[in-house]
Amino acid sequence: MPQRKTALITGSTSGIGLGMARALANAGFNIMLNGLGDADEIERTRKTLAADSGVDVGFHGADMTRPGEIADLVTTTRERFGSVDVLVNNAGIQHVAAIEEFPVDKWDNIIAINLSSSFHTIHHAVPLMKDAGWGRIINLASAHALVASPYKSAYVAAKHGVAGLTKTVALEVAEHNITCNAICPAYVWTPLVENQIADTARVRGISEDEVKRDVLLAAQPTKSFVTVEEIGEFAAFLASGAARNITGAILPMDGGWTAK
Ligand code: NAD
């Protein structure tokens, strides 16, 4: 039997990352989870995912602000599973504030986690993919890789950076059977979105319900949140053989937001 391929997903202890881990596990990939959170809860998630899918599931707690820990994440994944075939750069945080009040430490953290960590994982994973003659890099960007919204300077800058990184890497590895793409969802109902509702209400001086209807879904013609499961299925398709000619693509999954 051929050896199972392995998918490493950063920020997969919750939300979209966990959804993509589930979909990739169901597609037959061994999984390396990563992210922050309560150790017991993460262990329960790891065990459940392994039991539900029948694949081998590991966890590495690398902090995406620390290049040395990110290098160890990639090395440990190869040592444990034999390869890093699919790399999903998903870890991300958000902060909402006007530019003149934007805290410098929040700017630095968002750029480190949402942008620079993808450079570090790709930098270490590409040599392994080149050796294997196959690879898939999927960057979880955002509609904010294509358009801006006020009060999200660091996030929008980081996600536009991810789009540029995606295209550049795709060109560099194109002849090695490695693809690199960015998925760009609009609002997905996850803790990241839920946690910014109160801040957005405060900054804009409106109610939390108004934030959902008039801010979050205002630009989304379908008027519905994207689901974690939909993103998981999309990632699994990009990781499949059928997607070998999709590369360097900045792929909206935004209910028509960026069509306007
Ligand atoms: P989430 O808060 O549920 O998950 C974020 C994950 O990143 C968690 O596993 C968390 O532990 C991990 N993480 C955060 N800081 C980390 C660090 N320093 N080191 C390691 N891991 C860290 O958020 P989510 O909504 O699932 O977001 C996932 C990705 O999707 C992010 O890149 C986000 O920008 C992007 N995105 C989200 C939405 C949305 O509406 N939720 C829309 C578009 C794009």
mmCIF file of C-alpha atoms and ligand atoms in Angstrom:
data_model
loop_
_atom_site.group_PDB
_atom_site.id
_atom_site.type_symbol
_atom_site.label_atom_id
_atom_site.label_comp_id
_atom_site.label_asym_id
_atom_site.label_seq_id
_atom_site.Cartn_x
_atom_site.Cartn_y
_atom_site.Cartn_z
ATOM 1 C CA MET A 1 0.000 0.000 0.000
ATOM 2 C CA PRO A 2 1.422 3.471 -0.811
ATOM 3 C CA GLN A 3 2.358 5.564 2.214
ATOM 4 C CA ARG A 4 -0.310 8.050 3.259
ATOM 5 C CA LYS A 5 0.444 11.671 2.446
ATOM 6 C CA THR A 6 0.643 14.150 5.328
ATOM 7 C CA ALA A 7 -1.030 17.525 5.786
ATOM 8 C CA LEU A 8 0.334 20.106 8.217
ATOM 9 C CA ILE A 9 -2.238 22.753 9.137
ATOM 10 C CA THR A 10 -1.220 25.756 11.235
ATOM 11 C CA GLY A 11 -3.813 27.160 13.619
ATOM 12 C CA SER A 12 -5.913 24.007 13.496
ATOM 13 C CA THR A 13 -7.032 23.763 17.123
ATOM 14 C CA SER A 14 -10.257 25.605 16.272
ATOM 15 C CA GLY A 15 -12.374 27.220 13.586
ATOM 16 C CA ILE A 16 -11.442 27.029 9.913
ATOM 17 C CA GLY A 17 -8.127 25.246 10.530
ATOM 18 C CA LEU A 18 -9.840 22.423 12.386
ATOM 19 C CA GLY A 19 -12.474 22.236 9.627
ATOM 20 C CA MET A 20 -9.744 21.853 6.997
ATOM 21 C CA ALA A 21 -7.966 19.261 9.172
ATOM 22 C CA ARG A 22 -11.215 17.245 9.322
ATOM 23 C CA ALA A 23 -11.744 17.420 5.568
ATOM 24 C CA LEU A 24 -8.125 16.474 4.801
ATOM 25 C CA ALA A 25 -8.246 13.610 7.337
ATOM 26 C CA ASN A 26 -11.437 12.348 5.668
ATOM 27 C CA ALA A 27 -9.602 12.576 2.327
ATOM 28 C CA GLY A 28 -6.969 10.177 3.754
ATOM 29 C CA PHE A 29 -4.121 12.494 4.762
ATOM 30 C CA ASN A 30 -2.287 12.023 8.045
ATOM 31 C CA ILE A 31 -2.622 15.245 9.987
ATOM 32 C CA MET A 32 -0.288 17.435 12.034
ATOM 33 C CA LEU A 33 -2.369 19.842 14.081
ATOM 34 C CA ASN A 34 -0.947 23.098 15.451
ATOM 35 C CA GLY A 35 -2.290 25.955 17.493
ATOM 36 C CA LEU A 36 -2.845 27.422 20.897
ATOM 37 C CA GLY A 37 -5.341 26.369 23.532
ATOM 38 C CA ASP A 38 -6.028 24.169 26.523
ATOM 39 C CA ALA A 39 -3.794 21.065 26.400
ATOM 40 C CA ASP A 40 -6.537 18.618 27.478
ATOM 41 C CA GLU A 41 -9.007 20.019 24.964
ATOM 42 C CA ILE A 42 -6.427 19.809 22.160
ATOM 43 C CA GLU A 43 -5.664 16.195 23.096
ATOM 44 C CA ARG A 44 -9.394 15.375 22.971
ATOM 45 C CA THR A 45 -9.627 17.030 19.526
ATOM 46 C CA ARG A 46 -6.584 15.061 18.314
ATOM 47 C CA LYS A 47 -7.970 11.726 19.521
ATOM 48 C CA THR A 48 -11.474 12.352 18.151
ATOM 49 C CA LEU A 49 -10.126 13.337 14.743
ATOM 50 C CA ALA A 50 -7.953 10.205 14.593
ATOM 51 C CA ALA A 51 -10.821 7.938 15.703
ATOM 52 C CA ASP A 52 -13.346 9.506 13.303
ATOM 53 C CA SER A 53 -11.096 9.410 10.229
ATOM 54 C CA GLY A 54 -8.771 6.437 10.824
ATOM 55 C CA VAL A 55 -5.639 8.458 9.983
ATOM 56 C CA ASP A 56 -2.681 9.268 12.237
ATOM 57 C CA VAL A 57 -3.043 12.673 13.909
ATOM 58 C CA GLY A 58 -0.253 14.533 15.722
ATOM 59 C CA PHE A 59 -0.035 17.895 17.453
ATOM 60 C CA HIS A 60 2.786 20.431 17.718
ATOM 61 C CA GLY A 61 2.329 23.618 19.726
ATOM 62 C CA ALA A 62 4.687 25.909 17.752
ATOM 63 C CA ASP A 63 3.976 29.582 18.338
ATOM 64 C CA MET A 64 3.624 31.211 14.921
ATOM 65 C CA THR A 65 5.435 34.341 16.136
ATOM 66 C CA ARG A 66 8.629 32.287 16.664
ATOM 67 C CA PRO A 67 10.642 31.270 13.581
ATOM 68 C CA GLY A 68 12.651 28.656 15.529
ATOM 69 C CA GLU A 69 9.471 26.897 16.707
ATOM 70 C CA ILE A 70 8.029 27.018 13.168
ATOM 71 C CA ALA A 71 11.173 25.329 11.818
ATOM 72 C CA ASP A 72 10.782 22.652 14.489
ATOM 73 C CA LEU A 73 7.118 22.160 13.522
ATOM 74 C CA VAL A 74 8.065 21.328 9.917
ATOM 75 C CA THR A 75 11.021 19.121 10.935
ATOM 76 C CA THR A 76 8.962 17.257 13.540
ATOM 77 C CA THR A 77 6.173 16.639 11.011
ATOM 78 C CA ARG A 78 8.636 15.094 8.553
ATOM 79 C CA GLU A 79 10.256 12.993 11.287
ATOM 80 C CA ARG A 80 6.940 11.709 12.597
ATOM 81 C CA PHE A 81 5.106 11.100 9.305
ATOM 82 C CA GLY A 82 7.915 10.856 6.732
ATOM 83 C CA SER A 83 6.879 13.861 4.634
ATOM 84 C CA VAL A 84 5.112 17.212 4.498
ATOM 85 C CA ASP A 85 2.953 16.913 1.384
ATOM 86 C CA VAL A 86 0.243 19.473 2.063
ATOM 87 C CA LEU A 87 1.012 22.669 3.955
ATOM 88 C CA VAL A 88 -1.937 24.788 5.022
ATOM 89 C CA ASN A 89 -1.059 28.211 6.411
ATOM 90 C CA ASN A 90 -4.116 29.122 8.401
ATOM 91 C CA ALA A 91 -3.119 30.556 11.810
ATOM 92 C CA GLY A 92 -4.417 34.080 12.147
ATOM 93 C CA ILE A 93 -5.533 36.754 14.554
ATOM 94 C CA GLN A 94 -7.430 40.024 14.188
ATOM 95 C CA HIS A 95 -7.476 43.425 15.851
ATOM 96 C CA VAL A 96 -9.902 46.223 15.059
ATOM 97 C CA ALA A 97 -8.815 49.838 15.708
ATOM 98 C CA ALA A 98 -8.405 53.136 13.894
ATOM 99 C CA ILE A 99 -4.942 53.581 12.372
ATOM 100 C CA GLU A 100 -3.905 56.358 14.762
ATOM 101 C CA GLU A 101 -4.868 54.221 17.766
ATOM 102 C CA PHE A 102 -3.634 50.894 16.415
ATOM 103 C CA PRO A 103 -1.391 49.310 19.103
ATOM 104 C CA VAL A 104 2.126 48.685 17.811
ATOM 105 C CA ASP A 105 2.345 45.267 19.475
ATOM 106 C CA LYS A 106 -0.918 44.200 17.752
ATOM 107 C CA TRP A 107 0.479 45.336 14.387
ATOM 108 C CA ASP A 108 3.673 43.327 14.957
ATOM 109 C CA ASN A 109 1.779 40.204 16.078
ATOM 110 C CA ILE A 110 -0.672 40.270 13.183
ATOM 111 C CA ILE A 111 2.120 40.661 10.627
ATOM 112 C CA ALA A 112 4.092 37.851 12.338
ATOM 113 C CA ILE A 113 1.209 35.365 12.654
ATOM 114 C CA ASN A 114 -0.884 36.193 9.572
ATOM 115 C CA LEU A 115 1.983 36.803 7.114
ATOM 116 C CA SER A 116 5.549 36.024 8.218
ATOM 117 C CA SER A 117 4.692 32.586 9.633
ATOM 118 C CA SER A 118 3.654 31.519 6.104
ATOM 119 C CA PHE A 119 7.072 32.558 4.796
ATOM 120 C CA HIS A 120 8.758 30.464 7.497
ATOM 121 C CA THR A 121 6.650 27.309 6.962
ATOM 122 C CA ILE A 122 6.981 27.522 3.163
ATOM 123 C CA HIS A 123 10.725 28.228 3.428
ATOM 124 C CA HIS A 124 11.191 24.966 5.371
ATOM 125 C CA ALA A 125 8.587 22.797 3.602
ATOM 126 C CA VAL A 126 9.453 23.520 -0.054
ATOM 127 C CA PRO A 127 12.783 21.601 0.001
ATOM 128 C CA LEU A 128 10.895 18.545 1.357
ATOM 129 C CA MET A 129 8.197 18.875 -1.322
ATOM 130 C CA LYS A 130 10.842 19.273 -4.053
ATOM 131 C CA ASP A 131 12.569 16.088 -2.842
ATOM 132 C CA ALA A 132 9.216 14.257 -2.890
ATOM 133 C CA GLY A 133 8.329 15.660 -6.336
ATOM 134 C CA TRP A 134 4.850 16.650 -5.134
ATOM 135 C CA GLY A 135 3.370 19.293 -2.894
ATOM 136 C CA ARG A 136 0.375 21.466 -2.175
ATOM 137 C CA ILE A 137 0.568 24.796 -0.351
ATOM 138 C CA ILE A 138 -2.747 26.343 0.646
ATOM 139 C CA ASN A 139 -2.752 29.764 2.275
ATOM 140 C CA LEU A 140 -5.906 30.721 4.116
ATOM 141 C CA ALA A 141 -6.054 34.393 3.168
ATOM 142 C CA SER A 142 -9.297 36.379 3.157
ATOM 143 C CA ALA A 143 -11.494 38.598 1.029
ATOM 144 C CA HIS A 144 -9.270 41.167 2.733
ATOM 145 C CA ALA A 145 -6.437 39.917 0.500
ATOM 146 C CA LEU A 146 -8.362 41.584 -2.350
ATOM 147 C CA VAL A 147 -10.253 44.500 -0.801
ATOM 148 C CA ALA A 148 -9.960 46.603 2.358
ATOM 149 C CA SER A 149 -12.231 47.537 5.248
ATOM 150 C CA PRO A 150 -11.593 50.389 7.671
ATOM 151 C CA TYR A 151 -10.025 49.753 11.094
ATOM 152 C CA LYS A 152 -8.229 46.561 9.984
ATOM 153 C CA SER A 153 -4.946 48.007 8.711
ATOM 154 C CA ALA A 154 -2.655 45.223 9.949
ATOM 155 C CA TYR A 155 -4.986 42.396 8.911
ATOM 156 C CA VAL A 156 -5.606 43.808 5.420
ATOM 157 C CA ALA A 157 -1.886 44.519 4.939
ATOM 158 C CA ALA A 158 -0.964 40.990 6.061
ATOM 159 C CA LYS A 159 -3.586 39.304 3.853
ATOM 160 C CA HIS A 160 -2.586 41.358 0.778
ATOM 161 C CA GLY A 161 0.963 40.220 1.597
ATOM 162 C CA VAL A 162 -0.189 36.596 1.651
ATOM 163 C CA ALA A 163 -1.616 37.063 -1.864
ATOM 164 C CA GLY A 164 1.753 38.316 -3.103
ATOM 165 C CA LEU A 165 3.618 35.504 -1.353
ATOM 166 C CA THR A 166 1.223 32.947 -2.872
ATOM 167 C CA LYS A 167 1.805 34.141 -6.439
ATOM 168 C CA THR A 168 5.584 34.381 -6.022
ATOM 169 C CA VAL A 169 5.959 30.903 -4.506
ATOM 170 C CA ALA A 170 3.666 29.412 -7.173
ATOM 171 C CA LEU A 171 5.956 30.732 -9.917
ATOM 172 C CA GLU A 172 9.111 29.506 -8.173
ATOM 173 C CA VAL A 173 7.885 25.911 -7.643
ATOM 174 C CA ALA A 174 5.688 25.496 -10.731
ATOM 175 C CA GLU A 175 7.938 22.931 -12.430
ATOM 176 C CA HIS A 176 8.218 20.766 -9.310
ATOM 177 C CA ASN A 177 4.630 19.481 -9.216
ATOM 178 C CA ILE A 178 3.975 21.822 -6.288
ATOM 179 C CA THR A 179 1.040 24.228 -6.303
ATOM 180 C CA CYS A 180 0.489 27.278 -4.110
ATOM 181 C CA ASN A 181 -2.913 28.925 -3.810
ATOM 182 C CA ALA A 182 -4.811 31.238 -1.502
ATOM 183 C CA ILE A 183 -8.394 30.694 -0.359
ATOM 184 C CA CYS A 184 -10.112 34.019 0.292
ATOM 185 C CA PRO A 185 -13.288 33.628 2.335
ATOM 186 C CA ALA A 186 -15.543 36.424 3.399
ATOM 187 C CA TYR A 187 -17.026 36.135 6.881
ATOM 188 C CA VAL A 188 -17.038 32.646 8.336
ATOM 189 C CA TRP A 189 -18.817 32.005 11.612
ATOM 190 C CA THR A 190 -15.885 31.186 13.933
ATOM 191 C CA PRO A 191 -14.487 32.512 17.234
ATOM 192 C CA LEU A 192 -12.348 35.021 15.279
ATOM 193 C CA VAL A 193 -15.466 36.675 13.852
ATOM 194 C CA GLU A 194 -17.482 36.341 17.041
ATOM 195 C CA ASN A 195 -14.710 38.005 19.080
ATOM 196 C CA GLN A 196 -14.497 41.099 16.877
ATOM 197 C CA ILE A 197 -18.206 41.918 17.023
ATOM 198 C CA ALA A 198 -18.061 43.733 20.381
ATOM 199 C CA ASP A 199 -14.973 45.761 19.343
ATOM 200 C CA THR A 200 -16.510 46.719 16.001
ATOM 201 C CA ALA A 201 -19.726 47.784 17.764
ATOM 202 C CA ARG A 202 -17.701 49.977 20.127
ATOM 203 C CA VAL A 203 -15.534 51.565 17.390
ATOM 204 C CA ARG A 204 -18.559 52.288 15.178
ATOM 205 C CA GLY A 205 -20.992 53.155 17.990
ATOM 206 C CA ILE A 206 -23.682 50.656 16.864
ATOM 207 C CA SER A 207 -25.304 47.511 18.316
ATOM 208 C CA GLU A 208 -23.886 44.001 17.923
ATOM 209 C CA ASP A 209 -26.865 42.964 15.747
ATOM 210 C CA GLU A 210 -26.208 45.954 13.491
ATOM 211 C CA VAL A 211 -22.560 44.881 13.219
ATOM 212 C CA LYS A 212 -23.657 41.437 11.942
ATOM 213 C CA ARG A 213 -26.270 42.689 9.463
ATOM 214 C CA ASP A 214 -24.913 46.073 8.351
ATOM 215 C CA VAL A 215 -21.147 45.563 8.664
ATOM 216 C CA LEU A 216 -20.174 41.905 8.432
ATOM 217 C CA LEU A 217 -22.754 40.757 5.877
ATOM 218 C CA ALA A 218 -23.279 44.164 4.252
ATOM 219 C CA ALA A 219 -20.803 43.427 1.456
ATOM 220 C CA GLN A 220 -21.723 39.757 1.108
ATOM 221 C CA PRO A 221 -24.418 39.555 -1.608
ATOM 222 C CA THR A 222 -25.535 36.076 -0.506
ATOM 223 C CA LYS A 223 -26.160 37.480 3.024
ATOM 224 C CA SER A 224 -24.905 34.290 4.592
ATOM 225 C CA PHE A 225 -21.749 33.389 6.481
ATOM 226 C CA VAL A 226 -19.359 30.974 4.752
ATOM 227 C CA THR A 227 -19.126 27.659 6.635
ATOM 228 C CA VAL A 228 -16.055 25.914 7.951
ATOM 229 C CA GLU A 229 -17.168 22.732 6.158
ATOM 230 C CA GLU A 230 -17.309 24.509 2.784
ATOM 231 C CA ILE A 231 -13.733 25.727 3.235
ATOM 232 C CA GLY A 232 -12.632 22.234 4.288
ATOM 233 C CA GLU A 233 -14.048 20.704 1.105
ATOM 234 C CA PHE A 234 -12.391 23.402 -1.008
ATOM 235 C CA ALA A 235 -9.006 22.772 0.655
ATOM 236 C CA ALA A 236 -9.372 19.019 0.107
ATOM 237 C CA PHE A 237 -10.040 19.665 -3.593
ATOM 238 C CA LEU A 238 -6.971 21.915 -3.896
ATOM 239 C CA ALA A 239 -4.942 19.119 -2.281
ATOM 240 C CA SER A 240 -6.197 16.572 -4.813
ATOM 241 C CA GLY A 241 -4.569 15.455 -8.052
ATOM 242 C CA ALA A 242 -7.371 17.074 -10.057
ATOM 243 C CA ALA A 243 -6.211 20.523 -8.898
ATOM 244 C CA ARG A 244 -2.655 20.192 -10.246
ATOM 245 C CA ASN A 245 -3.110 23.016 -12.751
ATOM 246 C CA ILE A 246 -4.602 25.444 -10.260
ATOM 247 C CA THR A 247 -1.655 27.455 -8.960
ATOM 248 C CA GLY A 248 -0.827 31.032 -8.086
ATOM 249 C CA ALA A 249 -4.567 31.588 -7.764
ATOM 250 C CA ILE A 250 -6.167 33.966 -5.306
ATOM 251 C CA LEU A 251 -9.504 32.224 -4.930
ATOM 252 C CA PRO A 252 -12.469 34.134 -3.513
ATOM 253 C CA MET A 253 -15.049 32.213 -1.488
ATOM 254 C CA ASP A 254 -16.997 35.251 -0.514
ATOM 255 C CA GLY A 255 -20.634 35.024 -1.587
ATOM 256 C CA GLY A 256 -19.925 37.528 -4.380
ATOM 257 C CA TRP A 257 -18.343 40.252 -2.209
ATOM 258 C CA THR A 258 -15.336 40.944 -4.459
ATOM 259 C CA ALA A 259 -17.420 40.684 -7.657
ATOM 260 C CA LYS A 260 -18.742 44.169 -6.949
HETATM 261 P P1 NAD B 1 -9.826 30.988 15.093
HETATM 262 O O1 NAD B 1 -9.514 32.028 16.116
HETATM 263 O O2 NAD B 1 -10.971 30.070 15.321
HETATM 264 O O3 NAD B 1 -8.551 30.091 14.814
HETATM 265 C C1 NAD B 1 -7.277 30.630 14.739
HETATM 266 C C2 NAD B 1 -6.275 29.534 14.940
HETATM 267 O O4 NAD B 1 -4.958 30.116 14.924
HETATM 268 C C3 NAD B 1 -6.424 28.822 16.295
HETATM 269 O O5 NAD B 1 -6.154 27.455 16.152
HETATM 270 C C4 NAD B 1 -5.346 29.484 17.146
HETATM 271 O O6 NAD B 1 -4.876 28.660 18.203
HETATM 272 C C5 NAD B 1 -4.285 29.696 16.093
HETATM 273 N N1 NAD B 1 -3.298 30.694 16.498
HETATM 274 C C6 NAD B 1 -3.495 31.989 16.856
HETATM 275 N N2 NAD B 1 -2.327 32.541 17.220
HETATM 276 C C7 NAD B 1 -1.373 31.584 17.079
HETATM 277 C C8 NAD B 1 0.020 31.541 17.299
HETATM 278 N N3 NAD B 1 0.703 32.591 17.755
HETATM 279 N N4 NAD B 1 0.660 30.375 17.058
HETATM 280 C C9 NAD B 1 -0.007 29.278 16.630
HETATM 281 N N5 NAD B 1 -1.322 29.277 16.393
HETATM 282 C C10 NAD B 1 -2.000 30.416 16.615
HETATM 283 O O7 NAD B 1 -9.974 31.801 13.711
HETATM 284 P P2 NAD B 1 -10.536 31.384 12.262
HETATM 285 O O8 NAD B 1 -11.677 32.268 11.970
HETATM 286 O O9 NAD B 1 -10.702 29.930 12.143
HETATM 287 O O10 NAD B 1 -9.337 31.899 11.344
HETATM 288 C C11 NAD B 1 -8.469 31.046 10.658
HETATM 289 C C12 NAD B 1 -7.883 31.774 9.451
HETATM 290 O O11 NAD B 1 -8.937 32.131 8.565
HETATM 291 C C13 NAD B 1 -7.161 33.074 9.800
HETATM 292 O O12 NAD B 1 -5.997 33.194 9.015
HETATM 293 C C14 NAD B 1 -8.173 34.143 9.417
HETATM 294 O O13 NAD B 1 -7.552 35.360 9.097
HETATM 295 C C15 NAD B 1 -8.808 33.496 8.206
HETATM 296 N N6 NAD B 1 -10.133 34.022 7.853
HETATM 297 C C16 NAD B 1 -11.167 33.962 8.757
HETATM 298 C C17 NAD B 1 -12.408 34.451 8.383
HETATM 299 C C18 NAD B 1 -13.559 34.391 9.298
HETATM 300 O O14 NAD B 1 -14.587 34.984 8.961
HETATM 301 N N7 NAD B 1 -13.476 33.693 10.399
HETATM 302 C C19 NAD B 1 -12.592 35.007 7.108
HETATM 303 C C20 NAD B 1 -11.525 35.052 6.230
HETATM 304 C C21 NAD B 1 -10.303 34.548 6.613
#
